[in-house]
PDB file of C-alpha atoms in Angstrom:
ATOM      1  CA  UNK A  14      63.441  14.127  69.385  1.00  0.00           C
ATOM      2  CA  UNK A  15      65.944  15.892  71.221  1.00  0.00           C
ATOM      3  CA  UNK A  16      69.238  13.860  71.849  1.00  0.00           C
ATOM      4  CA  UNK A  17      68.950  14.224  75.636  1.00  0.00           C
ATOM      5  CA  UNK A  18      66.008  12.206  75.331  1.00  0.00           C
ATOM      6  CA  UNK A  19      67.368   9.681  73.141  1.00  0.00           C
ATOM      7  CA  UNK A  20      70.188   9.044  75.773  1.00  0.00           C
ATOM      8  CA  UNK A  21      68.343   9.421  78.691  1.00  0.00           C
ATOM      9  CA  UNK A  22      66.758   5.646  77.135  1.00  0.00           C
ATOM     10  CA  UNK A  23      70.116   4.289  79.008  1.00  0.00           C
ATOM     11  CA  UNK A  24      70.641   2.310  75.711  1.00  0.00           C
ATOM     12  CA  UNK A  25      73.628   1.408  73.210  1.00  0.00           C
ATOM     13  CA  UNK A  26      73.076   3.780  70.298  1.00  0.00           C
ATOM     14  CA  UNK A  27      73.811   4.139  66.419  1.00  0.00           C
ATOM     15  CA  UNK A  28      75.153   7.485  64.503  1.00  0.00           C
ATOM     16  CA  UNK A  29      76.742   7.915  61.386  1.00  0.00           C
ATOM     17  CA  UNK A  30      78.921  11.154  60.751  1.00  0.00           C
ATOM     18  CA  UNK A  31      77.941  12.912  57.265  1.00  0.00           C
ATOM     19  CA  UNK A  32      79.991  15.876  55.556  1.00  0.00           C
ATOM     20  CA  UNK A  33      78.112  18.022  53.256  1.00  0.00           C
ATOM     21  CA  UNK A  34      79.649  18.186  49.377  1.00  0.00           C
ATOM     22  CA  UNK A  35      82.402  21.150  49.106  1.00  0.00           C
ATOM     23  CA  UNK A  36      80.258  22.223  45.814  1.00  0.00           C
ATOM     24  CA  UNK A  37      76.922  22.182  44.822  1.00  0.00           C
ATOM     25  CA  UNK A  38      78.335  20.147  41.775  1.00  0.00           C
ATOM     26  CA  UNK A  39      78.446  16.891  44.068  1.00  0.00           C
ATOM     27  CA  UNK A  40      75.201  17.696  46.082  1.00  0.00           C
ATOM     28  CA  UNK A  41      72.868  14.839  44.754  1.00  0.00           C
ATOM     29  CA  UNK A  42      75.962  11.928  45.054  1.00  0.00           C
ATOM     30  CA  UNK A  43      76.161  13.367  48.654  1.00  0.00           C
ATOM     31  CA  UNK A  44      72.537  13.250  49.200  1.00  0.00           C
ATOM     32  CA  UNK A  45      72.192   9.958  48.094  1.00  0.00           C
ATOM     33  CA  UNK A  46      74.881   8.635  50.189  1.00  0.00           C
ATOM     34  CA  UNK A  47      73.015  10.127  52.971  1.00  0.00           C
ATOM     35  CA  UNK A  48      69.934   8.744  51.861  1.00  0.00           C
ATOM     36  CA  UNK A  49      71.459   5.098  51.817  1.00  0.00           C
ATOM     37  CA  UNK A  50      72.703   5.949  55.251  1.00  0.00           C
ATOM     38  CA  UNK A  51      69.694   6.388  56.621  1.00  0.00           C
ATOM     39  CA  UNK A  52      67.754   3.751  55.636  1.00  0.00           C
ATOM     40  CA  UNK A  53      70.055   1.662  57.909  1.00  0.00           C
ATOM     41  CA  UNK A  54      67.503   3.410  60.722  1.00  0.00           C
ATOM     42  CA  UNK A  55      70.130   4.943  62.791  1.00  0.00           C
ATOM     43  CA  UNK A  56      69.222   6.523  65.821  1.00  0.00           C
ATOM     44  CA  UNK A  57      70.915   9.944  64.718  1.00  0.00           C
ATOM     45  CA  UNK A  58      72.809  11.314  62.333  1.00  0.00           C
ATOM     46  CA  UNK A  59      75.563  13.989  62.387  1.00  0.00           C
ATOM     47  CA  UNK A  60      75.792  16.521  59.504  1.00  0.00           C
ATOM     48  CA  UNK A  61      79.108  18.030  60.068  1.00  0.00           C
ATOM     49  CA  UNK A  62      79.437  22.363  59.017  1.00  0.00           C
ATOM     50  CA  UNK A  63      82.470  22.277  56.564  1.00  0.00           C
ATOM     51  CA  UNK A  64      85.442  24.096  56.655  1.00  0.00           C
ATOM     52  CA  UNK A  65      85.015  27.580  57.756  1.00  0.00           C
ATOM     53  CA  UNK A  66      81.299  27.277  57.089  1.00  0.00           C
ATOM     54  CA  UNK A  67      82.190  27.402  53.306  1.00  0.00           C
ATOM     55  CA  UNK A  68      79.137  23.983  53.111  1.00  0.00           C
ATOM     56  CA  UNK A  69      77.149  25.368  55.555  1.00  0.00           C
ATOM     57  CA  UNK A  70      74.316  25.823  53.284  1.00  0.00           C
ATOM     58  CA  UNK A  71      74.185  22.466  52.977  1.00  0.00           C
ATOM     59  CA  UNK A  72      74.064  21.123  56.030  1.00  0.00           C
ATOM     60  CA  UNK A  73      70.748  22.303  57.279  1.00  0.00           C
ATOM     61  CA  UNK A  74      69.428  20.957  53.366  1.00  0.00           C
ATOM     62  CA  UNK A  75      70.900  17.402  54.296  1.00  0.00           C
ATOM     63  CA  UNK A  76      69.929  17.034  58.063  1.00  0.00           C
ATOM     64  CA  UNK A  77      66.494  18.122  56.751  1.00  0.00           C
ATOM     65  CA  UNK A  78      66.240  15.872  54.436  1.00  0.00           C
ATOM     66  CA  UNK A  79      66.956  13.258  56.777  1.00  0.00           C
ATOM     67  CA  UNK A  80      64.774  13.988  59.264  1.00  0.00           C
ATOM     68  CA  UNK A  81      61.245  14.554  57.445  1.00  0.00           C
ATOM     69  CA  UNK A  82      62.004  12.010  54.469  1.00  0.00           C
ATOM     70  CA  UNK A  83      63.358   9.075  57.088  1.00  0.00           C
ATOM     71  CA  UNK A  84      62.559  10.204  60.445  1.00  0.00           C
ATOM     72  CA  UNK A  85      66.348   9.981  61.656  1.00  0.00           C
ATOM     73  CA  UNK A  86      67.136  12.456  64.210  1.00  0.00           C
ATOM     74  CA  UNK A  87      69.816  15.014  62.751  1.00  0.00           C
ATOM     75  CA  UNK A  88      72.527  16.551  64.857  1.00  0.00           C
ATOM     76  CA  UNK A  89      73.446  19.826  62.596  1.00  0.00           C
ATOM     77  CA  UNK A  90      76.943  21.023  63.151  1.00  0.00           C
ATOM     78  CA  UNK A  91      77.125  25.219  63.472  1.00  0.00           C
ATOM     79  CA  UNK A  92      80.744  26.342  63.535  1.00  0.00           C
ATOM     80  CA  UNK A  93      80.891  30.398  64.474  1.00  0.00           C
ATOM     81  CA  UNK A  94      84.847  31.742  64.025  1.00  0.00           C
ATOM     82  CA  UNK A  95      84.031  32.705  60.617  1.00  0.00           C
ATOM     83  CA  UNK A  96      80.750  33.981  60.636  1.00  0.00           C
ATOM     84  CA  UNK A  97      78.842  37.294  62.141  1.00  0.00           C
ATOM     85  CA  UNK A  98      75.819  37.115  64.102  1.00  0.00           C
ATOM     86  CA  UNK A  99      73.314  37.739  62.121  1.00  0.00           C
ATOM     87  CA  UNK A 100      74.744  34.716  59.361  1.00  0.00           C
ATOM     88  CA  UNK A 101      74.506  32.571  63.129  1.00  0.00           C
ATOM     89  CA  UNK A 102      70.956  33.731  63.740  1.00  0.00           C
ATOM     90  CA  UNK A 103      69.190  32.803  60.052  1.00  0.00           C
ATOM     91  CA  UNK A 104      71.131  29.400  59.931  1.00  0.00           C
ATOM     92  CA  UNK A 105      69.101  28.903  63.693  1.00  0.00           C
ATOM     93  CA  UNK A 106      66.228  30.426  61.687  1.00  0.00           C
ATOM     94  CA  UNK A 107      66.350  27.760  59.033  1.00  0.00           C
ATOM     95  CA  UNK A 108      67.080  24.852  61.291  1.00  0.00           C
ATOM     96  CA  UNK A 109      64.207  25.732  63.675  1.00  0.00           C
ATOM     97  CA  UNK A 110      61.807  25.822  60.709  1.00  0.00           C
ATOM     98  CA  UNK A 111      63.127  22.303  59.577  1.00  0.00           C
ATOM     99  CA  UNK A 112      62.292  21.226  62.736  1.00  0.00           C
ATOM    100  CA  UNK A 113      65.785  20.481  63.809  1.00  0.00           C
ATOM    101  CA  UNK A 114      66.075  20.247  67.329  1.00  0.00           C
ATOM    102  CA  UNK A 115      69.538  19.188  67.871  1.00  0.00           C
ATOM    103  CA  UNK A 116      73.048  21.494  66.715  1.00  0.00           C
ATOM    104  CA  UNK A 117      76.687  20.421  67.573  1.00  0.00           C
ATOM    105  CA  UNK A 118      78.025  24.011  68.314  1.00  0.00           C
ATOM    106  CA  UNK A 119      81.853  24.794  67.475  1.00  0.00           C
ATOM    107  CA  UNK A 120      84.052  27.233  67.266  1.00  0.00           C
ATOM    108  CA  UNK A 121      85.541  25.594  64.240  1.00  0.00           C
ATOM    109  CA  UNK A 122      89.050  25.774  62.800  1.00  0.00           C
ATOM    110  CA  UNK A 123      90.380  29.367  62.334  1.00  0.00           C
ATOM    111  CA  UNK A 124      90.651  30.198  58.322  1.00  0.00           C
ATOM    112  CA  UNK A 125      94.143  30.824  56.738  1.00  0.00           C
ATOM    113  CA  UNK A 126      92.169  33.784  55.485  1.00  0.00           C
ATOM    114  CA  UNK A 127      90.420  34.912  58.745  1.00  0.00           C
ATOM    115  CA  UNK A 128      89.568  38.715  59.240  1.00  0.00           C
ATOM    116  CA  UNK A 129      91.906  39.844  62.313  1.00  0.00           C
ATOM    117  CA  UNK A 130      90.391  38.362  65.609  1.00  0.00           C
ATOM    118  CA  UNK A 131      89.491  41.988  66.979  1.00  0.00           C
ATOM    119  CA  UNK A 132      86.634  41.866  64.111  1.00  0.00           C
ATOM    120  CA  UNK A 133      85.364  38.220  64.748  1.00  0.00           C
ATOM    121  CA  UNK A 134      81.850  38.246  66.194  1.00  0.00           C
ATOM    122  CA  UNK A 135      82.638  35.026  68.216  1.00  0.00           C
ATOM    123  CA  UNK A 136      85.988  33.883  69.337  1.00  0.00           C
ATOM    124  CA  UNK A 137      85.020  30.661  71.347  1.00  0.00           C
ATOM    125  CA  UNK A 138      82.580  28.144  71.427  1.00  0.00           C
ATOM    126  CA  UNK A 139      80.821  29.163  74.528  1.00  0.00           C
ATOM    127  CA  UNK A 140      79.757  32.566  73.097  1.00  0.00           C
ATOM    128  CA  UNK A 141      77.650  30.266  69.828  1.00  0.00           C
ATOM    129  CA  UNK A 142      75.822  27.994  72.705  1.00  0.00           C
ATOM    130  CA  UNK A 143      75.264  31.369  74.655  1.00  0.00           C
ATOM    131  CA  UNK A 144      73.264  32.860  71.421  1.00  0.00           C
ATOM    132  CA  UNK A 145      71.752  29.144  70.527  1.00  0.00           C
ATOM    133  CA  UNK A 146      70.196  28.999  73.593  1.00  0.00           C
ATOM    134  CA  UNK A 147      68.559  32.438  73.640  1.00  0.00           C
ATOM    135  CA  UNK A 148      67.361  31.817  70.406  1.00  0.00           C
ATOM    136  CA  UNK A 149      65.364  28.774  70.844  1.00  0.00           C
ATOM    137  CA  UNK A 150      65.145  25.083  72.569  1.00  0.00           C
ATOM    138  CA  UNK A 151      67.778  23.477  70.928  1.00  0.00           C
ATOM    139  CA  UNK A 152      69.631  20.516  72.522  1.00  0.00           C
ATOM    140  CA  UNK A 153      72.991  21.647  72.257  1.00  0.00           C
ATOM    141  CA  UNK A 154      76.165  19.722  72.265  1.00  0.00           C
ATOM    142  CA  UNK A 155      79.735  20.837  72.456  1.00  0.00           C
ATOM    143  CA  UNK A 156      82.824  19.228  72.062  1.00  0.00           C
ATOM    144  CA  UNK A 157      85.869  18.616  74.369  1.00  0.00           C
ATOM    145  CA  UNK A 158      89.402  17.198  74.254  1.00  0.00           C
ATOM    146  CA  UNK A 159      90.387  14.298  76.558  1.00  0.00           C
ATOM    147  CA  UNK A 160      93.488  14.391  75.221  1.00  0.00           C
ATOM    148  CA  UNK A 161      94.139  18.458  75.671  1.00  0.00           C
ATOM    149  CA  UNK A 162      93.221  20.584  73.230  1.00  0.00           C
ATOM    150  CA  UNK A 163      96.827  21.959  70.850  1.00  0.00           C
ATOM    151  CA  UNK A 164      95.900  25.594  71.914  1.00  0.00           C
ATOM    152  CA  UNK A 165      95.378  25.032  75.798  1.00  0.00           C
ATOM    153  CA  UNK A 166      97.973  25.278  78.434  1.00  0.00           C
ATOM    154  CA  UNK A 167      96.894  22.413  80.209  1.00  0.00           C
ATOM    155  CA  UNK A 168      94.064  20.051  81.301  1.00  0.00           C
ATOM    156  CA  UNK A 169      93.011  21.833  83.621  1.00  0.00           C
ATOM    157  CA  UNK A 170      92.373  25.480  81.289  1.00  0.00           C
ATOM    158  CA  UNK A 171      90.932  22.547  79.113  1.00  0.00           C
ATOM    159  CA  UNK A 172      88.442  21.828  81.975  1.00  0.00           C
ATOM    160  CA  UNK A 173      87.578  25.184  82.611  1.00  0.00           C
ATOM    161  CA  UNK A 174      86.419  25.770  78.846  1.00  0.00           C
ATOM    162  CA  UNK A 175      84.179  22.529  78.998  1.00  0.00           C
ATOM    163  CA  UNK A 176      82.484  24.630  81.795  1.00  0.00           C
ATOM    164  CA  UNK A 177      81.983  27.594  79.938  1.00  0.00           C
ATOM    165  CA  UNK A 178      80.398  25.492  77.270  1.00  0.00           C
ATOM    166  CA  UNK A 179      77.884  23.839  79.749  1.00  0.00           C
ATOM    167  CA  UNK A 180      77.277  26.855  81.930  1.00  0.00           C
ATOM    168  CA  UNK A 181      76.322  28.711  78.610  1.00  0.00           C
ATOM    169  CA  UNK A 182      73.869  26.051  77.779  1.00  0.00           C
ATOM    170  CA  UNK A 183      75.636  22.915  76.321  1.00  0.00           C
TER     171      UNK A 183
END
């Protein structure tokens, strides 16, 4: 189920946020966690990306999980500033064959490490949703900044990002 749908019920709902480990050494206490999580029948759950995509692998085993061992709709975070678009394109891959129908698409926090921004692939948020939604029917969300976002000039630049976001397909 598509979280559009789920909202569209006009009705309170419950989500749990979920990070994925940061090694492959903590994977089953993570999953487990998860696991426990779900059995508290939220409506959907929210498996976050990790820093820099570093977890992303992951986070499309997790939300998985969740969906076709407990039926609880995932929301699977993909993050773009550090990745090229052909890593973007087999993580939609893999989450359209897990039957994931639901991504939370961010730019994600620059690395300390990033390449120079003349070789990134993406640079903003809008650009992701733009190749999410040509590569399948996802439900898409985005995220936005009431408060101002700390690299915006104002509210109203702010404002005119959200509509990128949404006229790209968020």
């Amino acid at each position: 189920m598509k979280l559009s749908q789920l909202f569209a019920e006009n009705r309170p709902t419950l989500s749990f946020e979920v990070f994925p480990p940061k090694n492959s050494d903590n994977y089953e206490s993570v999953r487990f966690a998860t696991e426990e999580i779900a059995k508290l029948k939220p409506d959907f759950m929210s498996v976050t990306y990790g820093a820099g995509g570093g977890t992303s692998e992951f986070t499309v085993s997790i939300a998985e999980n969740l969906y076709k061992t407990y039926g609880v709709i995932p929301l699977a975070h993909l993050t773009c500033v550090s990745s090229s678009k052909e890593h973007v394109l087999k993580q939609l891959d893999k989450l359209k064959a897990a039957g994931i129908e639901n991504i939370m698409a961010l730019r994600g926090d620059i690395p300390a490490d990033a390449p120079p921004k003349a070789e990134w692939s993406y640079h903003y948020a809008n650009e992701l949703i733009a190749d999410i939604k040509a590569h399948g029917d996802f439900c898409i969300g985005g995220a936005c900044y009431p408060e101002g976002h700390v690299e915006s000039k104002n509210s109203r630049e702010d404002i005119c990002y959200l509509k990128q976001k949404v006229d790209a397909g968020c």
